[in-house]
Short mmCIF file of C-alpha atoms and ligand atoms in Angstrom, two decimals:
data_model
loop_
_atom_site.label_atom_id
_atom_site.label_comp_id
_atom_site.label_asym_id
_atom_site.label_seq_id
_atom_site.Cartn_x
_atom_site.Cartn_y
_atom_site.Cartn_z
CA MET A 1217 0.00 0.00 0.00
CA LYS A 1218 1.63 3.27 -1.09
CA ASP A 1219 -1.12 5.81 -1.71
CA TRP A 1220 -2.75 6.18 1.69
CA ASP A 1221 -5.41 8.52 0.32
CA GLN A 1222 -6.80 5.51 -1.54
CA TYR A 1223 -6.97 3.28 1.55
CA GLU A 1224 -10.51 2.80 2.83
CA PRO A 1225 -10.63 0.67 5.97
CA ALA A 1226 -13.79 -1.40 6.31
CA PRO A 1227 -16.07 -0.04 9.09
CA ASP A 1228 -15.67 -3.31 11.05
CA LEU A 1229 -11.98 -3.78 10.15
CA LEU A 1230 -10.85 -4.26 13.74
CA GLN A 1231 -13.85 -6.00 15.25
CA ASN A 1232 -12.86 -8.48 17.98
CA ARG A 1233 -9.29 -7.16 18.08
CA VAL A 1234 -7.71 -6.06 21.34
CA ILE A 1235 -5.11 -3.38 20.68
CA LEU A 1236 -2.85 -1.58 23.18
CA VAL A 1237 -1.83 1.97 22.26
CA THR A 1238 0.88 3.69 24.31
CA GLY A 1239 0.77 7.45 24.70
CA ALA A 1240 -2.93 7.49 23.82
CA THR A 1241 -3.85 10.60 25.82
CA SER A 1242 -2.60 13.16 23.28
CA GLY A 1243 -1.30 13.81 19.78
CA ILE A 1244 -1.06 10.95 17.29
CA GLY A 1245 -1.79 8.26 19.90
CA ARG A 1246 -5.13 9.82 20.79
CA ALA A 1247 -6.25 10.20 17.17
CA VAL A 1248 -5.22 6.62 16.36
CA ALA A 1249 -6.94 5.23 19.48
CA GLN A 1250 -10.16 7.02 18.50
CA ASP A 1251 -10.07 5.64 14.96
CA LEU A 1252 -9.26 2.13 16.17
CA VAL A 1253 -12.36 2.19 18.38
CA ARG A 1254 -14.46 3.60 15.53
CA HIS A 1255 -13.41 0.58 13.46
CA GLY A 1256 -14.44 -1.88 16.13
CA ALA A 1257 -11.28 -2.47 18.17
CA THR A 1258 -11.27 -2.85 21.92
CA VAL A 1259 -8.50 -0.45 22.83
CA VAL A 1260 -6.28 -0.67 25.86
CA ALA A 1261 -5.39 3.01 26.08
CA HIS A 1262 -2.14 3.70 27.86
CA GLY A 1263 -1.14 6.99 29.45
CA ARG A 1264 0.73 8.30 32.47
CA ASP A 1265 -1.79 10.81 33.76
CA ALA A 1266 -4.90 9.55 35.57
CA ALA A 1267 -7.08 12.59 34.76
CA ALA A 1268 -6.13 12.52 31.07
CA LEU A 1269 -6.93 8.80 30.96
CA GLU A 1270 -10.32 9.44 32.54
CA THR A 1271 -11.13 12.04 29.87
CA LEU A 1272 -9.92 9.70 27.14
CA TYR A 1273 -12.05 6.85 28.47
CA GLU A 1274 -15.15 9.07 28.28
CA GLU A 1275 -14.28 10.04 24.68
CA LEU A 1276 -13.56 6.51 23.48
CA LYS A 1277 -16.52 4.77 25.06
CA ASP A 1278 -18.94 6.78 22.90
CA LEU A 1279 -17.18 5.74 19.69
CA GLY A 1280 -17.35 1.94 19.84
CA PRO A 1281 -16.43 -1.01 22.07
CA GLU A 1282 -15.74 -0.03 25.67
CA PRO A 1283 -12.03 0.71 26.11
CA VAL A 1284 -9.75 -0.14 29.00
CA VAL A 1285 -7.25 2.37 30.36
CA ALA A 1286 -3.77 1.54 31.64
CA GLN A 1287 -1.67 3.96 33.65
CA LEU A 1288 2.12 3.63 33.54
CA ASP A 1289 4.88 6.22 33.57
CA LEU A 1290 7.32 4.80 31.05
CA GLU A 1291 10.18 6.88 32.42
CA ARG A 1292 9.83 5.51 35.95
CA ALA A 1293 7.95 2.20 35.85
CA GLN A 1294 9.70 -0.92 37.11
CA GLY A 1295 9.45 -4.42 35.62
CA ASP A 1296 6.72 -5.61 38.00
CA GLU A 1297 4.40 -2.78 36.85
CA TYR A 1298 4.73 -3.94 33.24
CA GLN A 1299 4.07 -7.49 34.38
CA ARG A 1300 0.92 -6.36 36.20
CA LEU A 1301 -0.35 -4.67 33.06
CA SER A 1302 0.24 -7.87 31.12
CA GLU A 1303 -1.64 -9.87 33.77
CA GLN A 1304 -4.56 -7.42 33.67
CA ILE A 1305 -4.85 -7.78 29.90
CA GLU A 1306 -4.58 -11.55 30.20
CA SER A 1307 -7.28 -11.84 32.84
CA ARG A 1308 -9.65 -9.63 30.85
CA PHE A 1309 -8.98 -10.70 27.24
CA GLU A 1310 -6.61 -13.71 27.37
CA ARG A 1311 -4.70 -12.41 24.35
CA LEU A 1312 -3.50 -9.27 22.58
CA ASP A 1313 -3.92 -8.67 18.83
CA GLY A 1314 -2.11 -5.37 18.43
CA LEU A 1315 0.54 -3.31 20.19
CA LEU A 1316 1.25 0.24 19.03
CA HIS A 1317 4.34 1.77 20.61
CA ASN A 1318 3.52 5.43 20.12
CA ALA A 1319 4.56 7.21 23.36
CA GLY A 1320 7.75 9.18 23.11
CA VAL A 1321 9.67 12.25 24.19
CA LEU A 1322 11.82 14.64 22.19
CA GLY A 1323 14.41 15.57 24.81
CA ASP A 1324 16.60 18.49 23.81
CA LEU A 1325 17.82 19.64 20.43
CA SER A 1326 21.45 20.04 21.40
CA PRO A 1327 24.93 19.09 20.19
CA ILE A 1328 26.29 15.82 21.61
CA GLU A 1329 29.05 17.78 23.35
CA HIS A 1330 26.53 19.64 25.47
CA TYR A 1331 23.74 17.06 25.72
CA ASP A 1332 22.60 16.70 29.34
CA ILE A 1333 23.58 13.19 30.44
CA GLY A 1334 20.56 12.60 32.67
CA LEU A 1335 18.17 13.77 29.95
CA TRP A 1336 19.92 11.50 27.42
CA GLN A 1337 19.28 8.51 29.68
CA ARG A 1338 15.63 9.44 30.24
CA VAL A 1339 14.96 9.85 26.52
CA ILE A 1340 16.62 6.53 25.65
CA HIS A 1341 14.74 4.84 28.48
CA THR A 1342 11.30 6.19 27.54
CA ASN A 1343 11.66 5.81 23.78
CA LEU A 1344 13.62 2.56 23.54
CA ASN A 1345 14.01 0.60 26.80
CA ALA A 1346 10.34 0.95 27.79
CA PRO A 1347 9.00 -0.40 24.46
CA PHE A 1348 11.46 -3.30 24.77
CA ILE A 1349 10.26 -4.15 28.29
CA LEU A 1350 6.60 -3.80 27.36
CA THR A 1351 7.01 -5.95 24.25
CA ARG A 1352 8.90 -8.61 26.21
CA CYS A 1353 6.11 -8.79 28.82
CA LEU A 1354 3.35 -8.90 26.20
CA LEU A 1355 4.81 -11.37 23.71
CA PRO A 1356 3.16 -14.39 25.38
CA LEU A 1357 -0.25 -12.69 24.92
CA LEU A 1358 0.55 -11.66 21.34
CA ARG A 1359 1.44 -15.29 20.58
CA ARG A 1360 -2.11 -16.30 21.52
CA SER A 1361 -3.56 -14.11 18.76
CA GLU A 1362 -4.24 -15.62 15.34
CA ASP A 1363 -2.95 -12.44 13.69
CA ALA A 1364 -0.93 -10.12 15.91
CA SER A 1365 0.65 -6.85 14.84
CA VAL A 1366 3.38 -5.02 16.74
CA LEU A 1367 3.98 -1.51 15.47
CA PHE A 1368 6.88 0.68 16.58
CA THR A 1369 7.00 4.42 15.90
CA THR A 1370 10.07 5.79 14.22
CA SER A 1371 10.88 9.17 12.70
CA GLY A 1372 12.60 10.84 9.77
CA VAL A 1373 15.70 10.76 11.99
CA GLY A 1374 15.27 7.03 12.74
CA ASN A 1375 17.63 5.94 9.98
CA VAL A 1376 19.55 9.12 9.11
CA GLY A 1377 21.69 10.80 11.76
CA ARG A 1378 21.11 14.55 11.99
CA ALA A 1379 23.03 17.18 13.95
CA TYR A 1380 21.44 18.22 17.27
CA TRP A 1381 18.74 15.53 17.32
CA GLY A 1382 20.77 13.71 20.00
CA ALA A 1383 19.08 11.07 22.13
CA TYR A 1384 15.80 11.25 20.20
CA CYS A 1385 17.54 10.36 16.93
CA VAL A 1386 19.56 7.59 18.59
CA SER A 1387 16.48 6.17 20.33
CA LYS A 1388 14.66 5.96 16.99
CA PHE A 1389 17.65 4.20 15.36
CA GLY A 1390 17.45 1.75 18.29
CA THR A 1391 13.72 1.38 17.80
CA GLU A 1392 14.19 0.44 14.16
CA GLY A 1393 16.87 -2.06 15.20
CA LEU A 1394 14.61 -3.56 17.86
CA ALA A 1395 11.78 -3.90 15.33
CA GLN A 1396 14.05 -5.60 12.79
CA VAL A 1397 15.44 -8.07 15.33
CA LEU A 1398 11.95 -8.92 16.60
CA ALA A 1399 10.52 -9.22 13.08
CA ASP A 1400 13.27 -11.68 12.21
CA GLU A 1401 12.66 -13.68 15.40
CA CYS A 1402 8.93 -13.79 14.67
CA GLU A 1403 9.31 -14.99 11.09
CA ASN A 1404 6.93 -17.90 10.44
CA THR A 1405 4.80 -17.03 13.47
CA SER A 1406 1.45 -15.24 13.66
CA ILE A 1407 3.16 -12.05 14.90
CA ARG A 1408 4.26 -9.36 12.46
CA VAL A 1409 6.42 -6.43 13.41
CA ASN A 1410 6.79 -3.13 11.58
CA CYS A 1411 7.83 0.49 12.05
CA ILE A 1412 5.75 3.50 11.13
CA ASN A 1413 7.03 7.00 10.50
CA PRO A 1414 4.15 9.47 10.88
CA GLY A 1415 6.11 12.32 9.27
CA SER A 1416 5.74 15.95 10.36
CA THR A 1417 2.43 16.12 12.21
CA ARG A 1418 0.67 18.90 14.11
CA THR A 1419 1.33 17.85 17.72
CA ARG A 1420 2.93 19.12 20.92
CA MET A 1421 6.18 17.31 20.12
CA ARG A 1422 6.42 18.91 16.70
CA ARG A 1423 5.80 22.36 18.24
CA GLN A 1424 8.56 21.69 20.74
CA ALA A 1425 10.99 20.81 17.93
CA PHE A 1426 9.95 23.63 15.57
CA PRO A 1427 8.47 26.47 17.67
CA ALA A 1428 8.58 28.98 14.81
CA GLU A 1429 6.69 26.78 12.36
CA ASP A 1430 3.10 27.55 11.37
CA PRO A 1431 1.15 24.55 12.74
CA SER A 1432 -1.59 25.02 10.16
CA SER A 1433 0.94 24.01 7.47
CA LEU A 1434 1.08 20.50 8.95
CA PRO A 1435 -1.31 17.56 8.71
CA THR A 1436 -3.37 16.88 11.82
CA PRO A 1437 -3.02 13.57 13.71
CA GLU A 1438 -6.59 12.73 12.65
CA SER A 1439 -5.58 12.90 8.98
CA ILE A 1440 -2.80 10.29 9.19
CA THR A 1441 -4.53 7.39 10.94
CA GLY A 1442 -5.09 5.30 7.76
CA PRO A 1443 -1.67 3.63 7.68
CA TYR A 1444 -1.96 2.84 11.40
CA LEU A 1445 -5.29 1.05 10.85
CA TYR A 1446 -3.81 -0.76 7.87
CA LEU A 1447 -0.76 -1.97 9.79
CA LEU A 1448 -2.65 -2.92 12.95
CA GLY A 1449 -5.47 -4.68 11.11
CA PRO A 1450 -5.86 -7.73 8.87
CA ASP A 1451 -5.25 -5.84 5.59
CA SER A 1452 -1.49 -5.92 6.27
CA ARG A 1453 -1.31 -9.66 6.98
CA GLY A 1454 2.02 -11.02 5.73
CA ILE A 1455 3.83 -7.68 5.97
CA SER A 1456 6.64 -7.75 8.52
CA GLY A 1457 10.06 -6.16 9.00
CA GLU A 1458 9.00 -3.06 7.05
CA ARG A 1459 9.43 0.65 7.70
CA ILE A 1460 6.34 2.45 6.46
CA ASP A 1461 6.08 6.21 5.89
CA CYS A 1462 2.69 7.86 6.33
CA ARG A 1463 3.71 10.43 3.75
CA PRO A 1464 6.32 10.62 0.99
CA ALA A 1465 9.71 11.79 2.36
CA SER A 1466 9.49 14.90 0.13
CA GLN A 1467 6.49 16.11 2.17
CA SER A 1468 7.99 15.50 5.59
CA THR A 1469 11.03 17.14 7.13
CA ARG A 1470 11.63 14.98 10.26
N1 NAP B 2770 4.64 14.83 15.52
C1 NAP B 2770 5.57 14.55 14.64
O1 NAP B 2770 5.86 15.39 13.74
C2 NAP B 2770 6.30 13.24 14.69
C3 NAP B 2770 7.21 12.93 13.66
C4 NAP B 2770 7.88 11.72 13.69
C5 NAP B 2770 7.64 10.83 14.72
N2 NAP B 2770 6.76 11.14 15.72
C6 NAP B 2770 6.55 10.16 16.79
O2 NAP B 2770 5.16 9.96 16.98
C7 NAP B 2770 4.91 9.53 18.33
C8 NAP B 2770 3.80 10.39 18.94
O3 NAP B 2770 4.28 11.70 19.05
P1 NAP B 2770 3.33 13.01 19.01
O4 NAP B 2770 3.85 13.85 17.94
O5 NAP B 2770 1.91 12.61 19.03
O6 NAP B 2770 3.76 13.69 20.38
P2 NAP B 2770 2.97 14.10 21.72
O7 NAP B 2770 1.70 14.78 21.37
O8 NAP B 2770 3.96 14.80 22.55
O9 NAP B 2770 2.60 12.68 22.34
C9 NAP B 2770 3.55 11.90 23.00
C10 NAP B 2770 2.82 10.89 23.85
O10 NAP B 2770 3.79 10.14 24.60
C11 NAP B 2770 3.39 10.14 25.97
N3 NAP B 2770 4.52 10.03 26.89
C12 NAP B 2770 5.63 10.79 26.90
N4 NAP B 2770 6.41 10.44 27.95
C13 NAP B 2770 5.75 9.44 28.61
C14 NAP B 2770 6.04 8.68 29.76
N5 NAP B 2770 7.12 8.88 30.51
N6 NAP B 2770 5.14 7.75 30.16
C15 NAP B 2770 4.00 7.55 29.45
N7 NAP B 2770 3.68 8.24 28.35
C16 NAP B 2770 4.54 9.18 27.94
C17 NAP B 2770 2.69 11.49 26.15
O11 NAP B 2770 1.90 11.47 27.31
P3 NAP B 2770 1.42 12.88 28.02
O12 NAP B 2770 0.28 13.35 27.17
O13 NAP B 2770 1.05 12.47 29.39
O14 NAP B 2770 2.60 13.80 27.97
C18 NAP B 2770 1.88 11.55 24.86
O15 NAP B 2770 0.70 10.80 24.97
C19 NAP B 2770 6.25 9.66 19.06
O16 NAP B 2770 6.85 8.37 19.14
C20 NAP B 2770 7.07 10.56 18.16
O17 NAP B 2770 8.45 10.32 18.28
C21 NAP B 2770 6.09 12.33 15.73
#
């Protein structure tokens, strides 16, 4: 699938699928979670803020199957908290059909020479170590699905090093590596693993990276959900180990 404008997901595309979305309380994660529910998925919506999760729950429950919310601070959570989340999903649904690693932080735009060491570690932990730990804990549940999709979020700087993008850039390189290793390990299983690059999108993170940019020049999160639905749903069966751009590189700067 190349021309996303032509992709029309069936209204019941994700019926009977249980899909966990990290960072679902804002930006791209929120828009994707909403569209997943609209297409019939039962969404496990992850966030770190209880009040934001409450608001999200109210929004999602009016759109389709009742969602479940999961609170976890990916910067601070310890292994047993991830394990508890896995056990909660298991006791409620017995399996997991989709896992979207969307949560992330930008850190600083700063030269390596001056990059704050503590911030570097927090960015790498949130963007790379946390998705590894979560995936590791959830793989047994993903194995129980007939058609499971794990989707990692990369960036325009996930395979091209760029000055000043520091820990964010390195974390996205690591993310792509993690996805490739896992895709290879899951060959000939019912689990497929891919990376998605949303491209420049009108969110808080983008504003933080480009404060002088006119946000109205950028696509909204709601306008880029098609490829997410495609990759998390049955239409992408058989596709694994790929890096998919939501928009052509010529239309996206990072
Ligand atoms: N926007 C773009 O132009 C662009 C381009 C390329 C790639 N991406 C990628 O797309 C993904 C979504 O980004 P976005 O643009 O939608 O940014 P965003 O609006 O800032 O959303 C980031 C999400 O991650 C969550 N998060 C951050 N730190 C967390 C932590 N410690 N624990 C739990 N959740 C945490 C945030 O939760 P809170 O709401 O609680 O802060 C928020 O839900 C990211 O992986 C980003 O790297 C974005």
